[in-house]
Tab-separated table of C-alpha atoms in Angstrom:
chain	number	residue	atom	x	y	z
A	1	UNK	CA	-7.212	-26.214	9.399
A	2	UNK	CA	-4.510	-23.813	7.939
A	3	UNK	CA	-0.774	-23.422	9.598
A	4	UNK	CA	-1.769	-19.855	10.579
A	5	UNK	CA	-4.816	-20.548	12.201
A	6	UNK	CA	-3.581	-23.473	14.057
A	7	UNK	CA	-0.483	-21.669	15.450
A	8	UNK	CA	-2.648	-18.653	16.222
A	9	UNK	CA	-4.720	-20.703	18.473
A	10	UNK	CA	-1.893	-22.345	19.950
A	11	UNK	CA	-0.300	-19.158	20.895
A	12	UNK	CA	-3.761	-17.788	22.320
A	13	UNK	CA	-4.174	-20.940	24.580
A	14	UNK	CA	-0.501	-20.257	25.824
A	15	UNK	CA	-1.813	-16.642	27.002
A	16	UNK	CA	-3.668	-18.379	29.837
A	17	UNK	CA	-0.488	-19.640	31.166
A	18	UNK	CA	1.622	-16.334	30.483
A	19	UNK	CA	-0.799	-14.268	32.385
A	20	UNK	CA	-0.077	-16.196	35.545
A	21	UNK	CA	3.592	-15.952	35.285
A	22	UNK	CA	5.958	-13.999	37.727
A	23	UNK	CA	8.702	-11.721	36.391
A	24	UNK	CA	11.205	-14.125	37.818
A	25	UNK	CA	9.794	-16.887	35.615
A	26	UNK	CA	10.161	-14.828	32.482
A	27	UNK	CA	13.576	-13.999	33.198
A	28	UNK	CA	14.698	-17.332	33.863
A	29	UNK	CA	13.179	-18.308	30.566
A	30	UNK	CA	14.878	-15.444	28.613
A	31	UNK	CA	18.334	-16.301	30.220
A	32	UNK	CA	17.826	-19.930	29.288
A	33	UNK	CA	16.977	-18.970	25.662
A	34	UNK	CA	20.294	-16.996	25.549
A	35	UNK	CA	22.151	-19.906	26.791
A	36	UNK	CA	20.486	-22.159	24.241
A	37	UNK	CA	21.191	-19.595	21.224
A	38	UNK	CA	25.232	-19.761	22.240
A	39	UNK	CA	25.064	-23.460	22.488
A	40	UNK	CA	23.282	-24.011	19.384
A	41	UNK	CA	25.401	-21.472	17.291
A	42	UNK	CA	26.975	-24.145	14.973
A	43	UNK	CA	23.562	-25.357	13.906
A	44	UNK	CA	22.182	-21.911	13.515
A	45	UNK	CA	25.127	-20.837	11.418
A	46	UNK	CA	24.853	-23.815	9.157
A	47	UNK	CA	21.274	-23.154	8.731
A	48	UNK	CA	22.076	-19.478	7.895
A	49	UNK	CA	24.812	-20.627	5.464
A	50	UNK	CA	22.192	-22.596	3.469
A	51	UNK	CA	20.225	-19.062	3.357
A	52	UNK	CA	22.717	-17.030	2.357
A	53	UNK	CA	23.958	-19.593	-0.476
A	54	UNK	CA	20.537	-19.688	-1.881
A	55	UNK	CA	20.561	-15.747	-1.537
A	56	UNK	CA	23.567	-15.410	-3.457
A	57	UNK	CA	22.468	-17.769	-6.055
A	58	UNK	CA	19.204	-15.769	-6.627
A	59	UNK	CA	21.313	-12.305	-7.094
A	60	UNK	CA	20.693	-10.913	-3.577
A	61	UNK	CA	22.301	-7.592	-3.118
A	62	UNK	CA	25.528	-7.445	-0.684
A	63	UNK	CA	23.480	-5.288	1.654
A	64	UNK	CA	20.669	-7.684	1.858
A	65	UNK	CA	23.198	-10.450	2.221
A	66	UNK	CA	24.640	-8.383	5.363
A	67	UNK	CA	20.951	-8.119	6.808
A	68	UNK	CA	20.772	-12.031	6.579
A	69	UNK	CA	24.295	-12.926	7.610
A	70	UNK	CA	24.927	-14.230	11.090
A	71	UNK	CA	28.315	-15.095	12.794
A	72	UNK	CA	29.614	-15.981	16.250
A	73	UNK	CA	29.725	-12.306	17.187
A	74	UNK	CA	26.380	-11.529	15.968
A	75	UNK	CA	24.868	-14.657	17.817
A	76	UNK	CA	26.742	-13.705	20.948
A	77	UNK	CA	25.212	-10.050	20.473
A	78	UNK	CA	21.572	-11.355	20.078
A	79	UNK	CA	22.043	-13.419	23.031
A	80	UNK	CA	23.361	-10.498	25.122
A	81	UNK	CA	20.253	-8.651	24.059
A	82	UNK	CA	18.065	-11.387	25.678
A	83	UNK	CA	19.863	-11.271	28.710
A	84	UNK	CA	19.586	-7.278	28.839
A	85	UNK	CA	15.758	-7.790	28.526
A	86	UNK	CA	15.958	-10.150	31.553
A	87	UNK	CA	17.518	-7.439	33.460
A	88	UNK	CA	15.001	-4.678	32.554
A	89	UNK	CA	11.973	-4.041	34.881
A	90	UNK	CA	8.994	-5.901	33.835
A	91	UNK	CA	6.234	-3.305	32.867
A	92	UNK	CA	3.349	-5.652	33.114
A	93	UNK	CA	1.471	-4.765	36.239
A	94	UNK	CA	2.880	-1.124	36.682
A	95	UNK	CA	0.576	1.210	38.302
A	96	UNK	CA	0.038	4.005	35.790
A	97	UNK	CA	-2.447	6.174	37.920
A	98	UNK	CA	-4.875	5.647	40.656
A	99	UNK	CA	-7.578	8.010	42.004
A	100	UNK	CA	-10.616	7.797	44.067
A	101	UNK	CA	-14.163	9.050	43.106
A	102	UNK	CA	-16.573	11.004	45.279
A	103	UNK	CA	-18.769	7.891	45.686
A	104	UNK	CA	-15.796	5.843	46.856
A	105	UNK	CA	-14.915	3.960	43.915
A	106	UNK	CA	-11.109	3.575	43.706
A	107	UNK	CA	-9.859	3.211	40.199
A	108	UNK	CA	-6.443	2.281	39.167
A	109	UNK	CA	-4.727	2.065	35.544
A	110	UNK	CA	-2.197	-0.833	35.242
A	111	UNK	CA	-0.367	-1.974	32.353
A	112	UNK	CA	-1.246	-5.616	30.658
A	113	UNK	CA	-0.010	-7.426	27.894
A	114	UNK	CA	-1.395	-6.827	24.323
A	115	UNK	CA	-2.139	-10.419	23.853
A	116	UNK	CA	-1.088	-12.392	20.773
A	117	UNK	CA	1.150	-10.259	18.625
A	118	UNK	CA	1.655	-11.038	14.836
A	119	UNK	CA	5.294	-10.238	13.739
A	120	UNK	CA	5.675	-9.828	9.654
A	121	UNK	CA	9.223	-9.146	9.006
A	122	UNK	CA	11.878	-9.569	6.349
A	123	UNK	CA	15.567	-11.007	6.024
A	124	UNK	CA	16.976	-10.117	9.448
A	125	UNK	CA	17.068	-13.209	11.659
A	126	UNK	CA	17.985	-11.020	14.392
A	127	UNK	CA	14.524	-10.144	14.579
A	128	UNK	CA	13.349	-13.593	15.265
A	129	UNK	CA	15.025	-13.402	18.821
A	130	UNK	CA	14.306	-10.114	19.514
A	131	UNK	CA	10.618	-10.087	19.034
A	132	UNK	CA	10.681	-13.571	21.082
A	133	UNK	CA	12.470	-12.036	23.960
A	134	UNK	CA	10.437	-8.802	24.261
A	135	UNK	CA	6.971	-10.415	23.580
A	136	UNK	CA	7.509	-12.901	26.101
A	137	UNK	CA	8.950	-10.578	28.700
A	138	UNK	CA	5.897	-8.691	28.571
A	139	UNK	CA	3.298	-11.595	28.938
A	140	UNK	CA	2.664	-11.911	25.204
A	141	UNK	CA	2.468	-14.693	23.005
A	142	UNK	CA	3.894	-14.124	19.355
A	143	UNK	CA	3.325	-15.668	16.045
A	144	UNK	CA	6.479	-14.830	13.644
A	145	UNK	CA	6.286	-14.659	9.955
A	146	UNK	CA	9.771	-14.207	8.679
A	147	UNK	CA	10.765	-13.692	5.095
A	148	UNK	CA	11.685	-16.656	2.780
A	149	UNK	CA	15.210	-15.523	2.444
A	150	UNK	CA	15.697	-16.657	6.363
A	151	UNK	CA	13.465	-19.670	6.497
A	152	UNK	CA	16.385	-22.015	7.445
A	153	UNK	CA	17.819	-19.887	9.876
A	154	UNK	CA	14.470	-18.664	11.478
A	155	UNK	CA	13.195	-22.182	11.860
A	156	UNK	CA	16.489	-23.419	13.491
A	157	UNK	CA	16.414	-20.567	15.849
A	158	UNK	CA	12.861	-20.924	16.925
A	159	UNK	CA	13.396	-24.729	17.259
A	160	UNK	CA	16.342	-23.928	19.707
A	161	UNK	CA	14.426	-21.162	21.416
A	162	UNK	CA	11.380	-23.422	21.781
A	163	UNK	CA	13.489	-26.294	23.365
A	164	UNK	CA	14.943	-23.813	25.904
A	165	UNK	CA	11.069	-22.856	26.749
A	166	UNK	CA	10.216	-26.473	27.236
A	167	UNK	CA	12.676	-26.481	30.296
A	168	UNK	CA	10.962	-23.351	31.934
A	169	UNK	CA	7.355	-22.152	33.284
A	170	UNK	CA	7.010	-20.524	30.053
A	171	UNK	CA	4.915	-22.420	27.671
A	172	UNK	CA	6.748	-23.195	24.288
A	173	UNK	CA	3.776	-22.488	22.562
A	174	UNK	CA	3.777	-18.855	23.240
A	175	UNK	CA	6.220	-18.765	20.357
A	176	UNK	CA	5.333	-19.732	16.980
A	177	UNK	CA	7.006	-19.587	13.377
A	178	UNK	CA	4.880	-19.394	10.428
A	179	UNK	CA	6.948	-21.567	7.926
A	180	UNK	CA	4.561	-21.080	4.938
A	181	UNK	CA	6.717	-18.477	2.968
A	182	UNK	CA	4.011	-17.454	0.472
A	183	UNK	CA	1.882	-14.339	0.372
A	184	UNK	CA	-1.327	-16.328	1.230
A	185	UNK	CA	-0.094	-16.630	4.813
A	186	UNK	CA	0.675	-13.020	5.327
A	187	UNK	CA	-2.700	-12.251	3.835
A	188	UNK	CA	-4.335	-14.684	6.092
A	189	UNK	CA	-2.732	-13.150	9.101
A	190	UNK	CA	-3.682	-9.502	8.490
A	191	UNK	CA	-7.237	-10.648	8.948
A	192	UNK	CA	-7.259	-12.942	11.657
A	193	UNK	CA	-9.239	-10.931	14.080
A	194	UNK	CA	-10.077	-12.621	17.226
A	195	UNK	CA	-6.801	-14.640	17.279
A	196	UNK	CA	-4.386	-11.956	16.849
A	197	UNK	CA	-4.541	-9.030	18.538
A	198	UNK	CA	-2.176	-6.805	16.765
A	199	UNK	CA	0.029	-6.950	13.796
A	200	UNK	CA	3.725	-5.325	13.698
A	201	UNK	CA	5.295	-5.196	10.284
A	202	UNK	CA	8.964	-4.551	10.225
A	203	UNK	CA	10.721	-4.316	6.656
A	204	UNK	CA	11.063	-2.171	3.587
A	205	UNK	CA	8.236	0.185	2.394
A	206	UNK	CA	6.637	-2.170	0.532
A	207	UNK	CA	6.147	-4.677	3.090
A	208	UNK	CA	4.654	-1.924	5.417
A	209	UNK	CA	2.446	-0.553	2.817
A	210	UNK	CA	0.922	-4.037	2.136
A	211	UNK	CA	0.243	-4.594	5.667
A	212	UNK	CA	-1.176	-1.190	6.492
A	213	UNK	CA	-3.262	-1.113	3.456
A	214	UNK	CA	-4.623	-4.715	3.868
A	215	UNK	CA	-4.899	-5.597	7.517
A	216	UNK	CA	-8.108	-5.543	9.668
A	217	UNK	CA	-6.131	-6.669	12.920
A	218	UNK	CA	-4.916	-3.503	14.362
A	219	UNK	CA	-1.453	-2.375	13.140
A	220	UNK	CA	1.518	-0.762	14.932
A	221	UNK	CA	3.380	0.769	11.792
A	222	UNK	CA	7.078	0.969	11.667
A	223	UNK	CA	8.396	2.983	8.881
A	224	UNK	CA	10.835	3.132	6.159
A	225	UNK	CA	13.979	4.953	7.199
A	226	UNK	CA	14.895	8.172	4.678
A	227	UNK	CA	17.064	9.561	7.122
A	228	UNK	CA	19.026	12.750	6.773
A	229	UNK	CA	21.983	14.430	8.307
A	230	UNK	CA	22.131	18.166	7.896
A	231	UNK	CA	25.612	19.747	7.998
A	232	UNK	CA	25.127	23.454	9.220
A	233	UNK	CA	27.406	26.386	8.429
A	234	UNK	CA	28.903	26.238	11.824
A	235	UNK	CA	29.532	22.299	12.201
A	236	UNK	CA	32.963	21.292	13.297
A	237	UNK	CA	34.536	19.891	10.109
A	238	UNK	CA	35.928	16.495	11.564
A	239	UNK	CA	32.908	15.992	13.527
A	240	UNK	CA	30.574	16.540	10.624
A	241	UNK	CA	33.027	14.061	8.420
A	242	UNK	CA	32.722	11.252	11.181
A	243	UNK	CA	29.200	11.696	11.709
A	244	UNK	CA	28.148	11.564	8.047
A	245	UNK	CA	30.644	8.524	7.518
A	246	UNK	CA	29.577	6.565	10.488
A	247	UNK	CA	25.637	7.299	9.395
A	248	UNK	CA	26.216	5.951	5.943
A	249	UNK	CA	28.760	3.530	6.086
A	250	UNK	CA	28.709	1.667	9.387
A	251	UNK	CA	25.861	-0.563	8.414
A	252	UNK	CA	23.967	0.954	5.279
A	253	UNK	CA	21.574	-1.836	5.156
A	254	UNK	CA	19.533	-0.848	8.118
A	255	UNK	CA	16.846	1.538	8.320
A	256	UNK	CA	18.678	4.123	10.457
A	257	UNK	CA	21.267	4.466	8.072
A	258	UNK	CA	21.693	7.945	6.367
A	259	UNK	CA	20.247	8.330	2.726
A	260	UNK	CA	20.523	11.693	1.924
A	261	UNK	CA	23.576	14.367	3.036
A	262	UNK	CA	22.446	18.032	3.223
A	263	UNK	CA	25.326	20.643	3.446
A	264	UNK	CA	25.230	24.201	4.055
A	265	UNK	CA	26.677	25.878	0.859
A	266	UNK	CA	29.703	27.761	2.654
A	267	UNK	CA	30.434	24.550	4.667
A	268	UNK	CA	30.379	22.466	1.362
A	269	UNK	CA	32.691	24.981	-0.514
A	270	UNK	CA	35.567	24.230	1.837
A	271	UNK	CA	34.862	20.843	3.344
A	272	UNK	CA	32.639	18.961	1.251
A	273	UNK	CA	35.237	17.576	-1.232
A	274	UNK	CA	37.184	16.003	1.673
A	275	UNK	CA	33.956	14.439	3.217
A	276	UNK	CA	33.196	13.081	-0.216
A	277	UNK	CA	36.838	11.668	-0.885
A	278	UNK	CA	36.195	9.576	2.351
A	279	UNK	CA	32.949	8.105	1.160
A	280	UNK	CA	33.887	7.215	-2.235
A	281	UNK	CA	37.083	5.452	-0.719
A	282	UNK	CA	34.658	3.442	1.082
A	283	UNK	CA	32.742	2.291	-2.379
A	284	UNK	CA	29.974	4.686	-1.735
A	285	UNK	CA	28.258	5.921	-4.830
A	286	UNK	CA	27.328	9.584	-4.648
A	287	UNK	CA	24.382	11.358	-6.399
A	288	UNK	CA	23.892	15.101	-6.027
A	289	UNK	CA	22.396	18.224	-7.006
A	290	UNK	CA	23.911	20.372	-9.692
A	291	UNK	CA	26.117	22.361	-7.091
A	292	UNK	CA	27.330	19.072	-5.546
A	293	UNK	CA	28.495	17.786	-9.064
A	294	UNK	CA	30.635	21.015	-9.435
A	295	UNK	CA	32.411	20.160	-6.376
A	296	UNK	CA	32.287	16.432	-6.679
A	297	UNK	CA	32.905	15.301	-10.268
A	298	UNK	CA	32.683	11.601	-9.414
A	299	UNK	CA	28.877	12.014	-8.308
A	300	UNK	CA	25.929	11.359	-10.522
A	301	UNK	CA	23.041	13.480	-10.759
A	302	UNK	CA	20.302	13.148	-8.075
A	303	UNK	CA	16.673	13.234	-9.151
A	304	UNK	CA	13.319	13.670	-6.969
A	305	UNK	CA	13.080	9.961	-6.995
A	306	UNK	CA	16.577	9.435	-5.665
A	307	UNK	CA	15.684	11.783	-2.716
A	308	UNK	CA	12.623	9.573	-2.118
A	309	UNK	CA	14.279	6.236	-2.214
A	310	UNK	CA	15.580	4.183	1.037
A	311	UNK	CA	18.665	2.593	-0.637
A	312	UNK	CA	19.834	0.437	2.367
A	313	UNK	CA	23.059	0.212	0.132
A	314	UNK	CA	26.441	2.018	-0.521
A	315	UNK	CA	24.614	4.798	-2.421
A	316	UNK	CA	24.103	8.221	-1.005
A	317	UNK	CA	22.234	11.474	-2.124
A	318	UNK	CA	24.084	14.872	-1.504
A	319	UNK	CA	22.289	18.097	-1.618
A	320	UNK	CA	24.054	21.630	-1.197
A	321	UNK	CA	21.321	24.066	0.511
A	322	UNK	CA	21.402	27.968	1.196
A	323	UNK	CA	20.911	27.154	4.946
A	324	UNK	CA	18.643	25.554	7.685
A	325	UNK	CA	15.214	26.799	6.249
A	326	UNK	CA	16.048	24.937	2.819
A	327	UNK	CA	17.387	21.618	4.803
A	328	UNK	CA	13.970	21.626	6.745
A	329	UNK	CA	11.958	21.835	3.776
A	330	UNK	CA	13.590	19.095	2.028
A	331	UNK	CA	13.461	16.671	5.119
A	332	UNK	CA	9.674	17.786	5.205
A	333	UNK	CA	9.044	16.737	1.758
A	334	UNK	CA	11.271	13.600	1.577
A	335	UNK	CA	11.623	12.400	5.197
A	336	UNK	CA	9.764	9.361	6.358
A	337	UNK	CA	9.525	10.553	10.181
A	338	UNK	CA	12.266	8.080	11.179
A	339	UNK	CA	15.731	9.558	12.262
A	340	UNK	CA	17.263	13.088	11.270
A	341	UNK	CA	20.370	14.500	12.506
A	342	UNK	CA	21.819	18.341	12.584
A	343	UNK	CA	25.592	18.917	12.816
A	344	UNK	CA	25.987	22.551	14.307
A	345	UNK	CA	27.676	24.346	16.809
A	346	UNK	CA	24.927	26.873	16.604
A	347	UNK	CA	22.680	26.285	19.766
A	348	UNK	CA	19.772	28.010	18.370
A	349	UNK	CA	19.944	26.167	14.947
A	350	UNK	CA	19.895	22.817	16.720
A	351	UNK	CA	17.194	23.843	19.250
A	352	UNK	CA	15.045	24.835	16.007
A	353	UNK	CA	16.066	21.620	14.145
A	354	UNK	CA	15.032	19.529	17.322
A	355	UNK	CA	11.612	21.325	17.787
A	356	UNK	CA	10.513	21.530	13.813
A	357	UNK	CA	11.594	18.080	12.377
A	358	UNK	CA	8.746	15.627	12.877
A	359	UNK	CA	10.495	12.549	13.162
A	360	UNK	CA	10.510	9.752	15.896
A	361	UNK	CA	14.216	10.442	16.702
A	362	UNK	CA	16.108	13.808	16.027
A	363	UNK	CA	19.604	14.279	16.732
A	364	UNK	CA	22.101	17.044	17.476
A	365	UNK	CA	25.685	16.136	16.828
A	366	UNK	CA	25.338	12.228	16.565
A	367	UNK	CA	25.049	9.752	14.075
A	368	UNK	CA	21.279	8.427	13.327
A	369	UNK	CA	22.735	4.841	13.752
A	370	UNK	CA	21.861	5.231	17.254
A	371	UNK	CA	18.021	4.758	16.777
A	372	UNK	CA	17.884	1.380	18.011
A	373	UNK	CA	16.542	-0.325	21.200
A	374	UNK	CA	19.699	-1.844	22.091
A	375	UNK	CA	21.510	1.590	21.998
A	376	UNK	CA	18.431	3.308	23.776
A	377	UNK	CA	19.123	0.449	26.651
A	378	UNK	CA	16.060	-1.329	25.908
A	379	UNK	CA	17.844	-4.527	25.346
A	380	UNK	CA	16.304	-5.145	22.015
A	381	UNK	CA	13.570	-3.454	19.923
A	382	UNK	CA	10.347	-4.868	18.120
A	383	UNK	CA	10.858	-2.240	15.719
A	384	UNK	CA	10.964	1.460	15.122
A	385	UNK	CA	7.663	3.202	14.953
A	386	UNK	CA	7.244	6.163	12.829
A	387	UNK	CA	3.661	6.572	13.525
A	388	UNK	CA	2.281	8.868	16.470
A	389	UNK	CA	-0.435	6.723	18.148
A	390	UNK	CA	0.414	4.139	20.965
A	391	UNK	CA	4.249	4.148	20.251
A	392	UNK	CA	6.751	6.048	18.474
A	393	UNK	CA	10.700	5.472	17.876
A	394	UNK	CA	12.758	2.270	18.974
A	395	UNK	CA	9.584	0.021	20.826
A	396	UNK	CA	11.134	-1.771	23.873
A	397	UNK	CA	8.926	-3.466	26.773
A	398	UNK	CA	6.415	-0.712	27.635
A	399	UNK	CA	5.187	-0.316	23.895
A	400	UNK	CA	4.276	-4.142	23.815
A	401	UNK	CA	1.698	-3.278	26.709
A	402	UNK	CA	-1.746	-1.811	26.816
A	403	UNK	CA	-3.560	-0.698	30.032
A	404	UNK	CA	-6.736	-1.658	31.825
A	405	UNK	CA	-8.741	-0.177	34.736
A	406	UNK	CA	-9.138	-2.034	37.686
A	407	UNK	CA	-12.247	-0.527	40.124
A	408	UNK	CA	-12.416	-1.405	43.810
A	409	UNK	CA	-15.925	-0.856	45.216
A	410	UNK	CA	-17.689	-1.483	48.408
A	411	UNK	CA	-21.401	-2.098	47.018
A	412	UNK	CA	-21.732	1.107	45.124
A	413	UNK	CA	-24.548	1.298	42.562
A	414	UNK	CA	-25.394	3.973	39.819
A	415	UNK	CA	-28.440	5.925	40.451
């Protein structure tokens, strides 16, 4: 029996216990997990140092190393995410609707767990904890398959969390980690119908495409983030500069970071050089259209391939546009329906942007970096869905549930 099948079966068996747990029992487990992470931070950081050293030896880019890296502050933040999940209302059992039929049948629709969730992700070890916390809170079991770059870190984190669960009513087997880092383990998970109920990929475009194209298990698709900020003609210059800088520089390795800055031509003529100077001082490589190159000599020419690339790095495309229509056309062509922003003082333009842009999150005068479960008050997120079925945007607790109908009768039979 393969590791994937064995651990999926253990997770499925644990579901029998998960279905009987109260919210209080699950919350106690989450708080114990948070305590264990903080108490075990030295061992986790030691394992993380091994992964970082291997990454540097293999030539991993600084932005991807940043995704992988943990420190005491990040571990404390991850643990706080678990505590916040524990404080949130448990959606399982929520009554979504109730009605009575003319024949006397009383029908209720209630939230229920999805079941065994397969999570396939890349180099961010915080996802290991976020996924565990969200899945367990909603009564699900989870089979994690992280990337090889974070194997030592993920192994130590899961060992720490499972040890904490062993002291609670939540079965430790509800949390599983696949340690086989080969492509074969992913391929096996994608076709494990009957043992895994849903697959959630979280990572780059290549990983997500592989999962969507090859899975026979149902998939909740999280998407790549080619995010845009459009600075309109009426934008406040200081606000525009701050939003653009934050959206690109605050943490460029994540999916809600800006990849292309669109600027109205009249605003650009006056203010773009100052914004560019600030970005260049932060070591951002600028790539631009011909009009951009005339204003920013340091920029390199941008191609359609650049506009279609999620860099996750200190690289930014800049395109000067004639107005809102051209900005909307660009976003329709190159956007990935993740997060898009307009900076403007024109309320009509703002409302049109919010209405017409087809994305999971659309912003007026705020950085796209806020597309995040923690920032939305969800405690954490399982991923950011860019699809339109079941869930969209940052996926918190309700997104990890389905529903079922409960029908109460008094002997009715169908004629």
